[in-house]
mmCIF file of C-alpha atoms in Angstrom:
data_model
loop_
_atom_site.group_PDB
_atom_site.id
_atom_site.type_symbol
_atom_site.label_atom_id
_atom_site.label_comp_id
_atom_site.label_asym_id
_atom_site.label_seq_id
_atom_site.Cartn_x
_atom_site.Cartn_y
_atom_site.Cartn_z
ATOM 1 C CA UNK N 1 -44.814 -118.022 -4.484
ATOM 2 C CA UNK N 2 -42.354 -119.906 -6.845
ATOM 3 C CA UNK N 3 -39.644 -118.117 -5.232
ATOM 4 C CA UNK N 4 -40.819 -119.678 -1.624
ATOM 5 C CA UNK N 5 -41.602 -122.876 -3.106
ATOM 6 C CA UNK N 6 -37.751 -123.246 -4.275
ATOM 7 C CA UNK N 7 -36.151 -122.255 -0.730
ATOM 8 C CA UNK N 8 -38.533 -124.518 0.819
ATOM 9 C CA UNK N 9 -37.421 -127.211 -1.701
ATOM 10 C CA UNK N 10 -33.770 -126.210 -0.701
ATOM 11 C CA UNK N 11 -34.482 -126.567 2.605
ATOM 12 C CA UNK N 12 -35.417 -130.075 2.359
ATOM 13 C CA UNK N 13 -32.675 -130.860 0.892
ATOM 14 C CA UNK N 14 -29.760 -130.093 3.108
ATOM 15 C CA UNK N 15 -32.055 -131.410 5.918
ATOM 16 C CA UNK N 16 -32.202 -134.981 4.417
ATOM 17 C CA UNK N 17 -28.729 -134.699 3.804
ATOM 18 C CA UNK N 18 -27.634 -133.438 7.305
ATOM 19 C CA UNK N 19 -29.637 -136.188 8.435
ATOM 20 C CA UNK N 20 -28.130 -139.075 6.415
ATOM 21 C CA UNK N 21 -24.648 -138.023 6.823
ATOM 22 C CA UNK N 22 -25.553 -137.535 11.003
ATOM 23 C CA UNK N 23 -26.643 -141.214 10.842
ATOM 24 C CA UNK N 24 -23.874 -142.532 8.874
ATOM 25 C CA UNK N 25 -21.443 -140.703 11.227
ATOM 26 C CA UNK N 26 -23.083 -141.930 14.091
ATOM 27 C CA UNK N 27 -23.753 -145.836 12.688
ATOM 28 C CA UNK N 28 -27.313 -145.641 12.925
ATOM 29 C CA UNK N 29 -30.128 -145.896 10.376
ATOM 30 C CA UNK N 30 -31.349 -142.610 9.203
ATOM 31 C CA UNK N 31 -34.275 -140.978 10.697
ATOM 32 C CA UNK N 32 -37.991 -142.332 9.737
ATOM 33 C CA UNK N 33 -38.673 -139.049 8.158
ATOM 34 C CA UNK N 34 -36.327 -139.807 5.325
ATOM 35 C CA UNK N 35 -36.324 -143.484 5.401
ATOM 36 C CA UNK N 36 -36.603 -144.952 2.217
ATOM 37 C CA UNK N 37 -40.675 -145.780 2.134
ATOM 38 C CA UNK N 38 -41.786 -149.224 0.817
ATOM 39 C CA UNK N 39 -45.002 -147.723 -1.257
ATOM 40 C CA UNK N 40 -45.883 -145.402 -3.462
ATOM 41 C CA UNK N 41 -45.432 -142.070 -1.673
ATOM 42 C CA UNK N 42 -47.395 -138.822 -2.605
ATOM 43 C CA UNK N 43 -46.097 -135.455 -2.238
ATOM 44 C CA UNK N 44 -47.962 -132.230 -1.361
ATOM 45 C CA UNK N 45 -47.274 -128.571 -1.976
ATOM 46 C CA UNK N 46 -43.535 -127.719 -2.369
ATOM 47 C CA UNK N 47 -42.584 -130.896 -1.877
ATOM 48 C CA UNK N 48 -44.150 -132.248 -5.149
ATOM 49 C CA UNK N 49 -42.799 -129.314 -7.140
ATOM 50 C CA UNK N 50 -39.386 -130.280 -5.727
ATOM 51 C CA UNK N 51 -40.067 -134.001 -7.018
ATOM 52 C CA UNK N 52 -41.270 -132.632 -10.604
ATOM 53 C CA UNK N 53 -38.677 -130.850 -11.278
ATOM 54 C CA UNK N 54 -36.660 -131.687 -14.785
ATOM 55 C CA UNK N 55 -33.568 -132.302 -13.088
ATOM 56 C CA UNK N 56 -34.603 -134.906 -10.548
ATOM 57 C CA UNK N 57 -35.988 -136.904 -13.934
ATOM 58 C CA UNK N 58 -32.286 -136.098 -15.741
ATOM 59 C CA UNK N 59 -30.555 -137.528 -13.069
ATOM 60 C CA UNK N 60 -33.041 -140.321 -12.558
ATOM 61 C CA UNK N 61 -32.633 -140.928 -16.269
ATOM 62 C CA UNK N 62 -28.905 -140.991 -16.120
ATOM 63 C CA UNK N 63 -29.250 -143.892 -12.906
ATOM 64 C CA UNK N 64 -31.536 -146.133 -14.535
ATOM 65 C CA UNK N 65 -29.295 -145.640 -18.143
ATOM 66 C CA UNK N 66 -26.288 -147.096 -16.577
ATOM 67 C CA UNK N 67 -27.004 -151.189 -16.488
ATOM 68 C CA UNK N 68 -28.358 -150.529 -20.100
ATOM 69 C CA UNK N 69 -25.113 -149.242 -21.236
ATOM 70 C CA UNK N 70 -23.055 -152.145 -19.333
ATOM 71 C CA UNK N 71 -24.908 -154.216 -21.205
ATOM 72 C CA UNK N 72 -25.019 -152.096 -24.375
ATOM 73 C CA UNK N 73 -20.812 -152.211 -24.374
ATOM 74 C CA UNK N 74 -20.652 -156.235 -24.017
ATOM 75 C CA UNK N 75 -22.663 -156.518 -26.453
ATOM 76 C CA UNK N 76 -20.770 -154.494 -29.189
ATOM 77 C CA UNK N 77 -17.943 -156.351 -27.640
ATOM 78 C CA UNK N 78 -19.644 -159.917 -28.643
ATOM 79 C CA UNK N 79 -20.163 -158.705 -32.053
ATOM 80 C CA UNK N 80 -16.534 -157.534 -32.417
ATOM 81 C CA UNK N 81 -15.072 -160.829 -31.813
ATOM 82 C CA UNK N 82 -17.810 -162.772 -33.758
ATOM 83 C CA UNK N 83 -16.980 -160.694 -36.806
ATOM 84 C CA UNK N 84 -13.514 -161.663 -36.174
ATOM 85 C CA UNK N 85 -13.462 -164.783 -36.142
ATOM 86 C CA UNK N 86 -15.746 -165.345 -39.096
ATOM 87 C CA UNK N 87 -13.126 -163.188 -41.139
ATOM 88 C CA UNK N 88 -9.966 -165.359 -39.893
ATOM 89 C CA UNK N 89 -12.223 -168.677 -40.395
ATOM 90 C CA UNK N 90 -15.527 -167.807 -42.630
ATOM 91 C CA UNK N 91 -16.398 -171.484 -43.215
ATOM 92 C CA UNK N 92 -15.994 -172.455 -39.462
ATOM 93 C CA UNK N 93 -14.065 -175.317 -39.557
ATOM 94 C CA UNK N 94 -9.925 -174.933 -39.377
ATOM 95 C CA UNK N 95 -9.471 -177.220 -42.471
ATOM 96 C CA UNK N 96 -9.741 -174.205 -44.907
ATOM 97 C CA UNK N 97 -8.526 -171.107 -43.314
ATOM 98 C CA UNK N 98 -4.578 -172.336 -44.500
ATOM 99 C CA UNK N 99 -5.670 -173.002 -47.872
ATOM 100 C CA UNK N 100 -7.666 -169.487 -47.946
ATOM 101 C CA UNK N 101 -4.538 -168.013 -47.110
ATOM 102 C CA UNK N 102 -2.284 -169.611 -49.735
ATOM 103 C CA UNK N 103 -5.037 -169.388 -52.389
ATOM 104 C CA UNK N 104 -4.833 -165.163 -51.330
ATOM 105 C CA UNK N 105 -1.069 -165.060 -51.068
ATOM 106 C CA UNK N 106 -0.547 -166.269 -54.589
ATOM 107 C CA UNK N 107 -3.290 -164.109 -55.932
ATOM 108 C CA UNK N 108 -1.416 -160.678 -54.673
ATOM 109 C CA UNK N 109 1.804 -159.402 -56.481
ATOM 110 C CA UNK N 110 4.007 -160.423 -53.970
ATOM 111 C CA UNK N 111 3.207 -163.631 -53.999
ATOM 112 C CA UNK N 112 3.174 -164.131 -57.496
ATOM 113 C CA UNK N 113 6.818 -162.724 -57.178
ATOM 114 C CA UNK N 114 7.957 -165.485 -54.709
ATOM 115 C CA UNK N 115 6.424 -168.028 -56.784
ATOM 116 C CA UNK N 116 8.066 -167.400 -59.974
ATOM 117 C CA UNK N 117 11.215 -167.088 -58.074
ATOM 118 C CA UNK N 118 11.045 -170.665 -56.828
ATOM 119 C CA UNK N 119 9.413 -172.081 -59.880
ATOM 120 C CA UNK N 120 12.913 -170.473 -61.706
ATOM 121 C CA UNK N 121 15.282 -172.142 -59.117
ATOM 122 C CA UNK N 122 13.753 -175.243 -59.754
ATOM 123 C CA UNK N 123 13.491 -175.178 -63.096
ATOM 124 C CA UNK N 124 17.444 -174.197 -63.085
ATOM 125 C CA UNK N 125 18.219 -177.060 -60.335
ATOM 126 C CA UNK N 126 16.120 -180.109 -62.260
ATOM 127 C CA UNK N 127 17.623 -178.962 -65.689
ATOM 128 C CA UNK N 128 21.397 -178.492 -64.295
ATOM 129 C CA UNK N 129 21.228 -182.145 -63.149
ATOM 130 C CA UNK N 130 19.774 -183.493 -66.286
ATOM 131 C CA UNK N 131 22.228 -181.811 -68.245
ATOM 132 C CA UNK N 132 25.132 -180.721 -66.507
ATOM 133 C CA UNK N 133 26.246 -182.298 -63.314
ATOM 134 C CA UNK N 134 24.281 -184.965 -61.298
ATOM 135 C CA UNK N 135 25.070 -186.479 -57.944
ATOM 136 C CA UNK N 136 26.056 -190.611 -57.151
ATOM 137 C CA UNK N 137 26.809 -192.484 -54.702
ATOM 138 C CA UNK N 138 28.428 -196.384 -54.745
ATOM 139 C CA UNK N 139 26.375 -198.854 -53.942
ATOM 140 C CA UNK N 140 29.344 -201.713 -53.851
ATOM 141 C CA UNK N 141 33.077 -203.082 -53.908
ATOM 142 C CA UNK N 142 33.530 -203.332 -57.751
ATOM 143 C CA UNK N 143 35.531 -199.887 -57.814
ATOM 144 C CA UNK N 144 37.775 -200.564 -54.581
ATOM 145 C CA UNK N 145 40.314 -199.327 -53.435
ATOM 146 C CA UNK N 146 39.311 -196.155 -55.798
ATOM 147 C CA UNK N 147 36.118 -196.006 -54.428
ATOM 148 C CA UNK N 148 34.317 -197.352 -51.186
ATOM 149 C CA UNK N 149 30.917 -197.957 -50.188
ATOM 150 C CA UNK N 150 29.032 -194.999 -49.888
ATOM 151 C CA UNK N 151 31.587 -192.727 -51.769
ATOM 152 C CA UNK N 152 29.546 -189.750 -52.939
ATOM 153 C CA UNK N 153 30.500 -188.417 -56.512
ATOM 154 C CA UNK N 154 30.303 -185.706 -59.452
ATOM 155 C CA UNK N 155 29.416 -187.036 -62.737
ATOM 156 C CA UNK N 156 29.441 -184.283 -64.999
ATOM 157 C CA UNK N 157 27.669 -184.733 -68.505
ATOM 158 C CA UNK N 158 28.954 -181.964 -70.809
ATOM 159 C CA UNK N 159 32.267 -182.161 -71.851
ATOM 160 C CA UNK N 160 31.672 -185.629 -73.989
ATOM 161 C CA UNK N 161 30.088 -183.204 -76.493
ATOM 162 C CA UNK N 162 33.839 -181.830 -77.119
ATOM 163 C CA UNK N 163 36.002 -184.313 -75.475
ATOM 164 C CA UNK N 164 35.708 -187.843 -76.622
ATOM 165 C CA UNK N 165 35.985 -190.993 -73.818
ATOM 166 C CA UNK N 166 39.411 -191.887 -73.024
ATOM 167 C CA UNK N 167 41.482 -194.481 -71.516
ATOM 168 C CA UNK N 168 41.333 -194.649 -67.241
ATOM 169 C CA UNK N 169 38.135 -192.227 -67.432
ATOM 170 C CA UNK N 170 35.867 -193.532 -64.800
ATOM 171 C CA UNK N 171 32.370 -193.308 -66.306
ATOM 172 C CA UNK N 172 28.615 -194.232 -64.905
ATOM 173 C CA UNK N 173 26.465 -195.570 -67.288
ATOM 174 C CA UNK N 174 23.121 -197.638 -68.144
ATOM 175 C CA UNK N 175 23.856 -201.612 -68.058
ATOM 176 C CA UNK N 176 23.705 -203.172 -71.603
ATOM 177 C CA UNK N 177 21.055 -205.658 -72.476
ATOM 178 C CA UNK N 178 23.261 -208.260 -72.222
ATOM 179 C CA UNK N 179 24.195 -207.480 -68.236
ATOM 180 C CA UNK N 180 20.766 -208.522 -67.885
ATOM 181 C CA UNK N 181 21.938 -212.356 -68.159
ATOM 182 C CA UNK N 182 24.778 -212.709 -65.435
ATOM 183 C CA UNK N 183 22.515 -211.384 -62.632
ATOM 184 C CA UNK N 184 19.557 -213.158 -60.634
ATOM 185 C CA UNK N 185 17.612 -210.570 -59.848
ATOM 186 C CA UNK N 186 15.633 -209.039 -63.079
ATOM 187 C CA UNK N 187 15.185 -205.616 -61.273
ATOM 188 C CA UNK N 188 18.970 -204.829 -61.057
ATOM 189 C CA UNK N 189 19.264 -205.448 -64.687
ATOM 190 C CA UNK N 190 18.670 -201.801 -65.412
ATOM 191 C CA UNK N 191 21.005 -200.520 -62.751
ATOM 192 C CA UNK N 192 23.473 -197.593 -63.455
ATOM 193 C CA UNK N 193 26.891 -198.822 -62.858
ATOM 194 C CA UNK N 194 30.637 -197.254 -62.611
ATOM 195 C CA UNK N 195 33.502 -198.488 -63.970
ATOM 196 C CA UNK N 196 36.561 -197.557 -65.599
ATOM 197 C CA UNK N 197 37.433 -197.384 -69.860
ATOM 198 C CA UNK N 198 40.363 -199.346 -70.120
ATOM 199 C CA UNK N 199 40.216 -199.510 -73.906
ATOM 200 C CA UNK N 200 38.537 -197.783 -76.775
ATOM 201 C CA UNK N 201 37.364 -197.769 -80.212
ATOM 202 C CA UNK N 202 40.563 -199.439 -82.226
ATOM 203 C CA UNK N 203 42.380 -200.541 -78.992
ATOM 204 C CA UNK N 204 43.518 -204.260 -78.766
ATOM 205 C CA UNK N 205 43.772 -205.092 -75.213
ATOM 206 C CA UNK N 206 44.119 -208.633 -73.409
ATOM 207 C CA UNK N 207 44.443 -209.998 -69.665
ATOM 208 C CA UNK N 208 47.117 -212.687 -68.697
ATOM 209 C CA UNK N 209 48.983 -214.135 -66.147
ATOM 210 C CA UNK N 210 47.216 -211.259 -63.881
ATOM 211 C CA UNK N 211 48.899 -208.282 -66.402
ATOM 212 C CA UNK N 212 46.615 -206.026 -68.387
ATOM 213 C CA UNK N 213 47.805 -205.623 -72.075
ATOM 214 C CA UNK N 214 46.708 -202.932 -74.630
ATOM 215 C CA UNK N 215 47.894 -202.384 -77.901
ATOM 216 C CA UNK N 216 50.630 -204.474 -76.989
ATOM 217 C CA UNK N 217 52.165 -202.968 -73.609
ATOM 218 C CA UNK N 218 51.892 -203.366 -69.775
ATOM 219 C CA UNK N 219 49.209 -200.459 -68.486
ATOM 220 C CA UNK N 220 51.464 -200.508 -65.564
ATOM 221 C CA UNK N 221 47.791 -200.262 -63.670
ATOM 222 C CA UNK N 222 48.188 -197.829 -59.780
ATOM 223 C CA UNK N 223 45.089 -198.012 -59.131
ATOM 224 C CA UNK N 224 43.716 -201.875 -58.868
ATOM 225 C CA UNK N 225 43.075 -204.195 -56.297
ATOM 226 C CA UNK N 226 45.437 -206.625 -56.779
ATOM 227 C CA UNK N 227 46.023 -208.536 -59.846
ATOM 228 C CA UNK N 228 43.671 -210.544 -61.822
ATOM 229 C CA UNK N 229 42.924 -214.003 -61.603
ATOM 230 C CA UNK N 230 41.724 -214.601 -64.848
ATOM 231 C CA UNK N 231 42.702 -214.423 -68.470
ATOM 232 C CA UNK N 232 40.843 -212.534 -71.290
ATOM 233 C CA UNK N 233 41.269 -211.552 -74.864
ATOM 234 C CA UNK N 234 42.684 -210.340 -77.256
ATOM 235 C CA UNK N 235 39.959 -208.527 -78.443
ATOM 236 C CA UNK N 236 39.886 -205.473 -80.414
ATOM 237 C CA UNK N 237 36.887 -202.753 -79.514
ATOM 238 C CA UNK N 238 35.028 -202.026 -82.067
ATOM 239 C CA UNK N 239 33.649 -198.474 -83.297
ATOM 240 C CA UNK N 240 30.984 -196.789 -81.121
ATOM 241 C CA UNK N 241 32.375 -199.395 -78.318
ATOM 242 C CA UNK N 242 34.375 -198.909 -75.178
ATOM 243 C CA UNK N 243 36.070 -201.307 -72.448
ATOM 244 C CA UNK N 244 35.111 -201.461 -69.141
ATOM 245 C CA UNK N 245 37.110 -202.876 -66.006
ATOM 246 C CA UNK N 246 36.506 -202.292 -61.938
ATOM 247 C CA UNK N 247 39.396 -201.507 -60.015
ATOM 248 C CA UNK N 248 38.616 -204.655 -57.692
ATOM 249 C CA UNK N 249 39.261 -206.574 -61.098
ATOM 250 C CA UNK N 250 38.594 -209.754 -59.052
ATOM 251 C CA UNK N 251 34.723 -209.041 -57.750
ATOM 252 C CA UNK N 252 33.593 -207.118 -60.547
ATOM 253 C CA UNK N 253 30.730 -207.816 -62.891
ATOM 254 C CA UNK N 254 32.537 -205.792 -66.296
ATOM 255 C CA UNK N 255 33.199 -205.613 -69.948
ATOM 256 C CA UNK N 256 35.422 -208.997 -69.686
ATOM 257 C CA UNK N 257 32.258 -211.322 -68.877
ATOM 258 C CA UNK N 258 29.265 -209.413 -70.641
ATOM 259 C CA UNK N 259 31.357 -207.735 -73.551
ATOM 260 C CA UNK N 260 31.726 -204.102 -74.641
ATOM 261 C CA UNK N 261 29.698 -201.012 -73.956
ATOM 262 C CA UNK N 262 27.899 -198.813 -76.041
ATOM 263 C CA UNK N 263 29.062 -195.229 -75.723
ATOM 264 C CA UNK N 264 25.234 -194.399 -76.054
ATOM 265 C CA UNK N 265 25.054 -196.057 -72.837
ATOM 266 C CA UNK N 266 27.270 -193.567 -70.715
ATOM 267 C CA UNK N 267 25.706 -190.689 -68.813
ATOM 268 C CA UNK N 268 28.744 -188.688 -67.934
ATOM 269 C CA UNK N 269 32.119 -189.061 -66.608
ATOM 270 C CA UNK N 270 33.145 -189.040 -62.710
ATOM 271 C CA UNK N 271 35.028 -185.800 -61.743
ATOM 272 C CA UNK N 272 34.613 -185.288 -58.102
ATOM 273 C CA UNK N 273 34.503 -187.305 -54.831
ATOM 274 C CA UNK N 274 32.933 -184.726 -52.522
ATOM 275 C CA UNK N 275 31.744 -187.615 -49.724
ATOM 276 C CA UNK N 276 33.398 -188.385 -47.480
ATOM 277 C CA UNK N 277 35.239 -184.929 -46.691
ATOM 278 C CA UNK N 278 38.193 -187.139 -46.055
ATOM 279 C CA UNK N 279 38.395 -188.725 -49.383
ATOM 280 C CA UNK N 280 37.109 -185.999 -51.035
ATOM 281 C CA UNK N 281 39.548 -184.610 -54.251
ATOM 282 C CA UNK N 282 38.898 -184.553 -58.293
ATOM 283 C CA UNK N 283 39.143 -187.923 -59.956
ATOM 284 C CA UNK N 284 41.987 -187.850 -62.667
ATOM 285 C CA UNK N 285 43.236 -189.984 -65.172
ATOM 286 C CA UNK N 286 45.865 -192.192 -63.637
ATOM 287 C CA UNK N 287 47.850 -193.720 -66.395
ATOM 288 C CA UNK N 288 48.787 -192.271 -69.689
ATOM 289 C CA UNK N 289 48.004 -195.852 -71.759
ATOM 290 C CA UNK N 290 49.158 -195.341 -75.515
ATOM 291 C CA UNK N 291 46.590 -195.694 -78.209
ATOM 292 C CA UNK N 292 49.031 -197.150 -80.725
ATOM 293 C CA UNK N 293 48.256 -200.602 -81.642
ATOM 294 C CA UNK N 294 51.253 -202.547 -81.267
ATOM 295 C CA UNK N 295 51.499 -206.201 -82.180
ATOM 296 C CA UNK N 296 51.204 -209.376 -79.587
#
């Protein structure tokens, strides 16, 4: 009886899909007898042990899963990208995120590498210009034709520890208090300025008749602006003292109208002119002015 029941079942089967594929061939609807029906339908003998059967449910099971998983996979999907972009932005705003990021780069060892690296190369910059070298520029006409406007230069700070100021060294230093009362504005009272040591401790030196006397001789001066129009000294420097002229003797504000400089005052002596590349060269003495006191 089973054994009837399934070739009967089989039967059915290639029927209804004979007829189908007949009526697709053919462009017509399929026949009535297997025509989808719009109720419930109820199946008798074979027929309803063909319907029961476990693998009409499996595959009936496997149709109706399909949507579900669609919708199972965009979901998983959705909670992919959520998790994502919690983790790249957990307080959800875009302020943070950067500073999360800088806060966890320090923290790991390669970071903490980098940072002592830079912390080290400024360290070494900051304390090299304090102590060794610094950079200036000039601000005015007082050092023409030696320097112009915008001349970029080396002052280097170390060698007054072993090589005491001399005569034609062109130093930067702190203004003295008393370059505080031939200026109008108070704020340029504490300016660094440049100038050039025409005379030091023990040195008599005196201007006149536009010639520049020490100890006694012509300085035979290369490197001026023309001659001076005015006449100073004699005056002798005194210890811990220097004498300081511009080069544009005639529109410079210098040791012959304030007085003489502390040494204490000078930061470091002028070596290079690096700016502009066309002036650029190492500054040098550029007279050989004797330090022997000679009588006027």
């Amino acid at each position: 009886m089973r054994s009837s029941s399934a070739v009967l079942c089989g039967a059915l089967a290639v029927a209804g899909f004979a007829s189908h594929a007949q009526a697709f061939a053919l462009g017509t609807q399929p026949s009535a007898a297997f025509a989808p029906i719009a109720g419930p339908m109820r199946l008798r003998g074979p027929a309803a042990a063909c319907a029961q059967r476990p693998v009409g449910k499996m595959a009936l099971k496997m149709c109706e899963s399909k949507p579900d998983a669609k919708e199972s996979a965009l979901q998983a999907l959705a909670k992919v990208d959520a998790a994502a972009a919690k983790k790249k932005d957990p307080e959800g705003g875009g302020g943070d995120s950067f500073l999360d990021e800088i806060v966890a780069w320090i923290q790991s060892d390669e970071g903490r590498e980098e940072a002592f690296q830079w912390t080290l190369t400024l360290f070494v910059a900051i304390a090299f210009r304090l102590l060794i070298v610094e950079p200036r520029f000039i601000p005015s006409l007082s050092m023409y034709p030696t320097f112009r406007v915008g001349d970029q230069l080396a002052v280097e700070k170390v060698t007054k520890y072993f090589r005491p100021y001399q005569k034609t060294d062109v130093v930067v230093f702190r203004a003295p208090e008393a370059f505080a009362e031939y200026v109008d504005d108070p704020s340029k009272a504490n300016e660094d300025l440049i100038k050039r040591i025409m005379a030091v401790a023990g040195d008599t030196i005196q201007v006149k008749k536009g010639v520049t006397y020490i100890n006694g001789q012509d300085a035979k001066e290369t490197f001026t602006n023309g001659k001076p129009n005015y006449d100073f000294g004699p005056v002798t420097v005194p210890d811990g003292f220097v004498l300081v002229l511009g080069d544009n003797r005639n529109a410079s504000l210098d040791s012959h109208i304030w007085g003489f400089l502390p040494i204490k005052n000078i930061i470091g002596r002028a070596v290079l002119k690096y700016w502009p590349l066309t002036h650029a060269g190492f500054i040098e003495n550029e007279s050989a002015i004797p330090s022997i006191t000679m009588p006027l």
